[in-house]
Amino acid sequence: MVISPSEYIKKCLKIDFDNSVENIIDTGASIIIFEKGTVPIEMGEMINCFYFIIYGLVRGYYIDDDGNEVTKCFVYENGFFGSECYRTKDTSTFFVDCLEECKCIKFPYFLIQKIMSIDQRVNQLIHSMYLNEIGKLEDRTRKLLLLTAEERYIFFCKEYPNLQRRLQLKYIASYIGIKAASMSRIRKKLKNQI
């Protein structure tokens, strides 16, 4: 049985739509599968859609002046990516890489605008999701600035216990702001504590 984009959203976000919103979603949104290793968003690219992840895991990352990848974020089931260009009206400042096969719902920006203007609950949901993301960013910034490397790793493991098993150590190290070699030492030291 094929499930429509609106049915996925209703199930994942536990929201109900009226028929007109369902029709808008189902005619304007599409389900897309990205293979592992696909880069759906390139730095410098102007995109015009959000992606809502049904299953899978992506990593957002920057390239620093020395050519190193610096992990910005991870997004997984029931999360979304692709909002930067919507917010800034400019090109993407980072890459998004599929670390696993990803099944996503692709929402063109104009579709989101249309739905938000019709359904106040969707407007509130998107507003709430943005506030949640801002809160996560503020929390991460505080931890990067104030916690030790060990404390950041412990927090990551507690905050994302399932994600930890799905990621290569180098990505976790980059995300918490340490070198891969330091990550190995920290893991060894904390092996029995986490």
PDB file of C-alpha atoms in Angstrom:
ATOM      1  CA  MET A   1       0.000   0.000   0.000  1.00  0.00           C
ATOM      2  CA  VAL A   2       1.330   3.416  -0.973  1.00  0.00           C
ATOM      3  CA  ILE A   3       1.037   6.051   1.736  1.00  0.00           C
ATOM      4  CA  SER A   4       0.548   9.660   0.665  1.00  0.00           C
ATOM      5  CA  PRO A   5       2.774  12.515   1.887  1.00  0.00           C
ATOM      6  CA  SER A   6      -0.087  13.897   4.000  1.00  0.00           C
ATOM      7  CA  GLU A   7      -0.606  10.511   5.677  1.00  0.00           C
ATOM      8  CA  TYR A   8       3.093  10.319   6.589  1.00  0.00           C
ATOM      9  CA  ILE A   9       3.015  13.820   8.045  1.00  0.00           C
ATOM     10  CA  LYS A  10      -0.169  13.132   9.998  1.00  0.00           C
ATOM     11  CA  LYS A  11       1.304   9.937  11.413  1.00  0.00           C
ATOM     12  CA  CYS A  12       4.788  11.281  12.212  1.00  0.00           C
ATOM     13  CA  LEU A  13       3.799  14.667  13.606  1.00  0.00           C
ATOM     14  CA  LYS A  14       0.481  13.573  15.102  1.00  0.00           C
ATOM     15  CA  ILE A  15      -1.452  16.342  13.402  1.00  0.00           C
ATOM     16  CA  ASP A  16      -4.719  16.166  11.500  1.00  0.00           C
ATOM     17  CA  PHE A  17      -5.487  18.184   8.388  1.00  0.00           C
ATOM     18  CA  ASP A  18      -8.728  19.069   6.729  1.00  0.00           C
ATOM     19  CA  ASN A  19      -9.282  17.704   3.210  1.00  0.00           C
ATOM     20  CA  SER A  20      -8.206  20.879   1.426  1.00  0.00           C
ATOM     21  CA  VAL A  21      -4.797  20.888   3.164  1.00  0.00           C
ATOM     22  CA  GLU A  22      -4.370  17.157   2.516  1.00  0.00           C
ATOM     23  CA  ASN A  23      -5.052  17.754  -1.180  1.00  0.00           C
ATOM     24  CA  ILE A  24      -2.536  20.618  -1.318  1.00  0.00           C
ATOM     25  CA  ILE A  25       0.124  18.457   0.347  1.00  0.00           C
ATOM     26  CA  ASP A  26      -0.559  15.407  -1.797  1.00  0.00           C
ATOM     27  CA  THR A  27      -0.527  17.329  -5.070  1.00  0.00           C
ATOM     28  CA  GLY A  28       2.444  19.579  -4.255  1.00  0.00           C
ATOM     29  CA  ALA A  29       4.745  17.427  -2.112  1.00  0.00           C
ATOM     30  CA  SER A  30       6.552  14.317  -3.278  1.00  0.00           C
ATOM     31  CA  ILE A  31       8.222  11.334  -1.673  1.00  0.00           C
ATOM     32  CA  ILE A  32      11.853  10.891  -2.629  1.00  0.00           C
ATOM     33  CA  ILE A  33      14.479   8.316  -1.693  1.00  0.00           C
ATOM     34  CA  PHE A  34      18.127   9.345  -1.494  1.00  0.00           C
ATOM     35  CA  GLU A  35      20.750   6.623  -1.551  1.00  0.00           C
ATOM     36  CA  LYS A  36      23.440   6.580   1.106  1.00  0.00           C
ATOM     37  CA  GLY A  37      26.201   8.972   0.028  1.00  0.00           C
ATOM     38  CA  THR A  38      23.886  11.290  -1.900  1.00  0.00           C
ATOM     39  CA  VAL A  39      24.444  15.012  -1.306  1.00  0.00           C
ATOM     40  CA  PRO A  40      20.968  16.546  -1.704  1.00  0.00           C
ATOM     41  CA  ILE A  41      22.194  20.050  -0.823  1.00  0.00           C
ATOM     42  CA  GLU A  42      25.516  21.492  -1.984  1.00  0.00           C
ATOM     43  CA  MET A  43      27.176  24.517  -0.431  1.00  0.00           C
ATOM     44  CA  GLY A  44      26.536  27.511  -2.693  1.00  0.00           C
ATOM     45  CA  GLU A  45      23.352  26.004  -4.110  1.00  0.00           C
ATOM     46  CA  MET A  46      20.049  27.846  -4.020  1.00  0.00           C
ATOM     47  CA  ILE A  47      17.380  25.373  -3.029  1.00  0.00           C
ATOM     48  CA  ASN A  48      13.644  25.862  -2.908  1.00  0.00           C
ATOM     49  CA  CYS A  49      12.351  23.072  -0.712  1.00  0.00           C
ATOM     50  CA  PHE A  50      12.306  21.488   2.725  1.00  0.00           C
ATOM     51  CA  TYR A  51      12.886  17.775   3.202  1.00  0.00           C
ATOM     52  CA  PHE A  52      11.063  15.938   5.988  1.00  0.00           C
ATOM     53  CA  ILE A  53      12.798  12.654   6.875  1.00  0.00           C
ATOM     54  CA  ILE A  54      10.560   9.592   7.135  1.00  0.00           C
ATOM     55  CA  TYR A  55      13.567   7.347   7.704  1.00  0.00           C
ATOM     56  CA  GLY A  56      17.302   7.820   7.416  1.00  0.00           C
ATOM     57  CA  LEU A  57      20.050  10.105   8.665  1.00  0.00           C
ATOM     58  CA  VAL A  58      21.748  13.140   7.137  1.00  0.00           C
ATOM     59  CA  ARG A  59      24.674  15.264   8.242  1.00  0.00           C
ATOM     60  CA  GLY A  60      25.080  18.970   7.585  1.00  0.00           C
ATOM     61  CA  TYR A  61      28.681  20.104   7.342  1.00  0.00           C
ATOM     62  CA  TYR A  62      30.896  23.024   6.414  1.00  0.00           C
ATOM     63  CA  ILE A  63      34.287  22.929   4.712  1.00  0.00           C
ATOM     64  CA  ASP A  64      36.829  25.034   6.612  1.00  0.00           C
ATOM     65  CA  ASP A  65      39.722  26.993   5.060  1.00  0.00           C
ATOM     66  CA  ASP A  66      42.002  23.951   5.363  1.00  0.00           C
ATOM     67  CA  GLY A  67      39.550  21.716   3.490  1.00  0.00           C
ATOM     68  CA  ASN A  68      38.332  19.875   6.603  1.00  0.00           C
ATOM     69  CA  GLU A  69      34.706  18.903   7.073  1.00  0.00           C
ATOM     70  CA  VAL A  70      33.152  20.432  10.188  1.00  0.00           C
ATOM     71  CA  THR A  71      29.873  18.830  11.245  1.00  0.00           C
ATOM     72  CA  LYS A  72      27.077  21.327  11.822  1.00  0.00           C
ATOM     73  CA  CYS A  73      24.156  19.025  12.563  1.00  0.00           C
ATOM     74  CA  PHE A  74      22.529  15.637  12.213  1.00  0.00           C
ATOM     75  CA  VAL A  75      18.914  15.202  11.137  1.00  0.00           C
ATOM     76  CA  TYR A  76      17.014  11.942  11.335  1.00  0.00           C
ATOM     77  CA  GLU A  77      13.481  10.536  11.453  1.00  0.00           C
ATOM     78  CA  ASN A  78      10.747  13.163  11.874  1.00  0.00           C
ATOM     79  CA  GLY A  79      13.246  15.984  11.396  1.00  0.00           C
ATOM     80  CA  PHE A  80      13.621  18.348   8.487  1.00  0.00           C
ATOM     81  CA  PHE A  81      16.425  19.955   6.538  1.00  0.00           C
ATOM     82  CA  GLY A  82      16.637  22.564   3.812  1.00  0.00           C
ATOM     83  CA  SER A  83      15.321  25.507   5.798  1.00  0.00           C
ATOM     84  CA  GLU A  84      18.391  27.760   5.516  1.00  0.00           C
ATOM     85  CA  CYS A  85      17.613  29.087   2.020  1.00  0.00           C
ATOM     86  CA  TYR A  86      13.975  29.602   3.031  1.00  0.00           C
ATOM     87  CA  ARG A  87      15.061  31.664   6.015  1.00  0.00           C
ATOM     88  CA  THR A  88      17.898  33.634   4.365  1.00  0.00           C
ATOM     89  CA  LYS A  89      16.653  33.851   0.760  1.00  0.00           C
ATOM     90  CA  ASP A  90      20.269  33.086  -0.176  1.00  0.00           C
ATOM     91  CA  THR A  91      22.389  30.092  -1.180  1.00  0.00           C
ATOM     92  CA  SER A  92      23.240  27.264   1.195  1.00  0.00           C
ATOM     93  CA  THR A  93      26.316  27.809   3.380  1.00  0.00           C
ATOM     94  CA  PHE A  94      26.844  24.090   3.997  1.00  0.00           C
ATOM     95  CA  PHE A  95      26.495  20.619   2.490  1.00  0.00           C
ATOM     96  CA  VAL A  96      23.968  17.957   3.456  1.00  0.00           C
ATOM     97  CA  ASP A  97      25.109  14.349   3.053  1.00  0.00           C
ATOM     98  CA  CYS A  98      22.956  11.216   3.404  1.00  0.00           C
ATOM     99  CA  LEU A  99      24.719   8.924   5.882  1.00  0.00           C
ATOM    100  CA  GLU A 100      22.038   6.289   5.333  1.00  0.00           C
ATOM    101  CA  GLU A 101      19.393   5.694   2.722  1.00  0.00           C
ATOM    102  CA  CYS A 102      16.794   8.395   3.344  1.00  0.00           C
ATOM    103  CA  LYS A 103      13.126   8.438   2.511  1.00  0.00           C
ATOM    104  CA  CYS A 104      11.936  12.035   2.567  1.00  0.00           C
ATOM    105  CA  ILE A 105       8.961  14.155   1.744  1.00  0.00           C
ATOM    106  CA  LYS A 106      10.020  17.069  -0.433  1.00  0.00           C
ATOM    107  CA  PHE A 107       8.047  20.249   0.248  1.00  0.00           C
ATOM    108  CA  PRO A 108       8.566  23.199  -2.095  1.00  0.00           C
ATOM    109  CA  TYR A 109       8.784  26.439  -0.111  1.00  0.00           C
ATOM    110  CA  PHE A 110       5.740  27.915  -1.855  1.00  0.00           C
ATOM    111  CA  LEU A 111       3.707  24.907  -0.708  1.00  0.00           C
ATOM    112  CA  ILE A 112       4.677  25.452   2.928  1.00  0.00           C
ATOM    113  CA  GLN A 113       3.718  29.131   2.618  1.00  0.00           C
ATOM    114  CA  LYS A 114       0.362  28.206   1.127  1.00  0.00           C
ATOM    115  CA  ILE A 115      -0.429  25.634   3.827  1.00  0.00           C
ATOM    116  CA  MET A 116       0.649  28.014   6.601  1.00  0.00           C
ATOM    117  CA  SER A 117      -1.705  30.681   5.262  1.00  0.00           C
ATOM    118  CA  ILE A 118      -4.623  28.226   5.231  1.00  0.00           C
ATOM    119  CA  ASP A 119      -4.133  26.205   8.423  1.00  0.00           C
ATOM    120  CA  GLN A 120      -3.153  27.950  11.654  1.00  0.00           C
ATOM    121  CA  ARG A 121      -2.199  24.611  13.278  1.00  0.00           C
ATOM    122  CA  VAL A 122       0.434  24.012  10.597  1.00  0.00           C
ATOM    123  CA  ASN A 123       1.661  27.565  11.060  1.00  0.00           C
ATOM    124  CA  GLN A 124       1.992  26.948  14.815  1.00  0.00           C
ATOM    125  CA  LEU A 125       3.655  23.564  14.249  1.00  0.00           C
ATOM    126  CA  ILE A 126       6.304  25.023  11.942  1.00  0.00           C
ATOM    127  CA  HIS A 127       6.841  27.919  14.329  1.00  0.00           C
ATOM    128  CA  SER A 128       7.263  25.435  17.186  1.00  0.00           C
ATOM    129  CA  MET A 129       9.709  23.330  15.144  1.00  0.00           C
ATOM    130  CA  TYR A 130      11.799  26.425  14.388  1.00  0.00           C
ATOM    131  CA  LEU A 131      11.836  27.450  18.051  1.00  0.00           C
ATOM    132  CA  ASN A 132      12.899  23.933  18.991  1.00  0.00           C
ATOM    133  CA  GLU A 133      15.775  24.095  16.501  1.00  0.00           C
ATOM    134  CA  ILE A 134      16.838  27.493  17.835  1.00  0.00           C
ATOM    135  CA  GLY A 135      16.815  26.064  21.355  1.00  0.00           C
ATOM    136  CA  LYS A 136      19.006  23.153  20.262  1.00  0.00           C
ATOM    137  CA  LEU A 137      21.459  25.532  18.586  1.00  0.00           C
ATOM    138  CA  GLU A 138      21.675  27.751  21.650  1.00  0.00           C
ATOM    139  CA  ASP A 139      22.192  24.723  23.888  1.00  0.00           C
ATOM    140  CA  ARG A 140      24.878  23.308  21.609  1.00  0.00           C
ATOM    141  CA  THR A 141      26.704  26.637  21.456  1.00  0.00           C
ATOM    142  CA  ARG A 142      26.690  26.904  25.239  1.00  0.00           C
ATOM    143  CA  LYS A 143      28.050  23.380  25.603  1.00  0.00           C
ATOM    144  CA  LEU A 144      30.772  23.916  22.991  1.00  0.00           C
ATOM    145  CA  LEU A 145      31.910  27.042  24.797  1.00  0.00           C
ATOM    146  CA  LEU A 146      31.604  25.929  28.420  1.00  0.00           C
ATOM    147  CA  LEU A 147      31.980  22.141  28.691  1.00  0.00           C
ATOM    148  CA  THR A 148      35.111  20.029  28.473  1.00  0.00           C
ATOM    149  CA  ALA A 149      35.507  17.589  25.591  1.00  0.00           C
ATOM    150  CA  GLU A 150      34.606  14.696  27.914  1.00  0.00           C
ATOM    151  CA  GLU A 151      31.483  16.485  29.131  1.00  0.00           C
ATOM    152  CA  ARG A 152      30.414  17.240  25.551  1.00  0.00           C
ATOM    153  CA  TYR A 153      30.811  13.582  24.590  1.00  0.00           C
ATOM    154  CA  ILE A 154      28.844  12.406  27.641  1.00  0.00           C
ATOM    155  CA  PHE A 155      26.086  14.877  26.809  1.00  0.00           C
ATOM    156  CA  PHE A 156      26.006  13.726  23.175  1.00  0.00           C
ATOM    157  CA  CYS A 157      25.682  10.068  24.253  1.00  0.00           C
ATOM    158  CA  LYS A 158      22.868  10.866  26.682  1.00  0.00           C
ATOM    159  CA  GLU A 159      21.056  13.216  24.331  1.00  0.00           C
ATOM    160  CA  TYR A 160      21.345  10.959  21.250  1.00  0.00           C
ATOM    161  CA  PRO A 161      21.779   7.348  22.476  1.00  0.00           C
ATOM    162  CA  ASN A 162      20.445   5.769  19.277  1.00  0.00           C
ATOM    163  CA  LEU A 163      22.186   8.217  16.991  1.00  0.00           C
ATOM    164  CA  GLN A 164      25.556   7.436  18.529  1.00  0.00           C
ATOM    165  CA  ARG A 165      25.350   3.870  17.181  1.00  0.00           C
ATOM    166  CA  ARG A 166      24.528   5.069  13.675  1.00  0.00           C
ATOM    167  CA  LEU A 167      27.440   7.485  13.261  1.00  0.00           C
ATOM    168  CA  GLN A 168      31.120   7.155  12.533  1.00  0.00           C
ATOM    169  CA  LEU A 169      33.262   8.445  15.395  1.00  0.00           C
ATOM    170  CA  LYS A 170      34.839  11.100  13.190  1.00  0.00           C
ATOM    171  CA  TYR A 171      31.427  12.697  12.674  1.00  0.00           C
ATOM    172  CA  ILE A 172      30.650  12.723  16.394  1.00  0.00           C
ATOM    173  CA  ALA A 173      34.112  14.166  17.111  1.00  0.00           C
ATOM    174  CA  SER A 174      33.598  16.913  14.551  1.00  0.00           C
ATOM    175  CA  TYR A 175      30.127  17.686  15.922  1.00  0.00           C
ATOM    176  CA  ILE A 176      31.351  18.091  19.506  1.00  0.00           C
ATOM    177  CA  GLY A 177      34.392  20.077  18.409  1.00  0.00           C
ATOM    178  CA  ILE A 178      37.282  17.683  18.993  1.00  0.00           C
ATOM    179  CA  LYS A 179      39.812  15.774  16.883  1.00  0.00           C
ATOM    180  CA  ALA A 180      39.195  12.100  16.076  1.00  0.00           C
ATOM    181  CA  ALA A 181      42.299  11.026  18.054  1.00  0.00           C
ATOM    182  CA  SER A 182      40.983  12.808  21.154  1.00  0.00           C
ATOM    183  CA  MET A 183      37.638  11.123  20.609  1.00  0.00           C
ATOM    184  CA  SER A 184      39.232   7.672  20.783  1.00  0.00           C
ATOM    185  CA  ARG A 185      40.983   8.530  24.058  1.00  0.00           C
ATOM    186  CA  ILE A 186      37.801   9.930  25.583  1.00  0.00           C
ATOM    187  CA  ARG A 187      35.760   6.891  24.570  1.00  0.00           C
ATOM    188  CA  LYS A 188      38.339   4.555  26.022  1.00  0.00           C
ATOM    189  CA  LYS A 189      38.456   6.508  29.285  1.00  0.00           C
ATOM    190  CA  LEU A 190      34.660   6.695  29.595  1.00  0.00           C
ATOM    191  CA  LYS A 191      33.925   3.206  28.259  1.00  0.00           C
ATOM    192  CA  ASN A 192      32.325   1.925  31.465  1.00  0.00           C
ATOM    193  CA  GLN A 193      30.527   5.169  32.318  1.00  0.00           C
ATOM    194  CA  ILE A 194      28.369   5.460  29.220  1.00  0.00           C
TER     195      ILE A 194
END
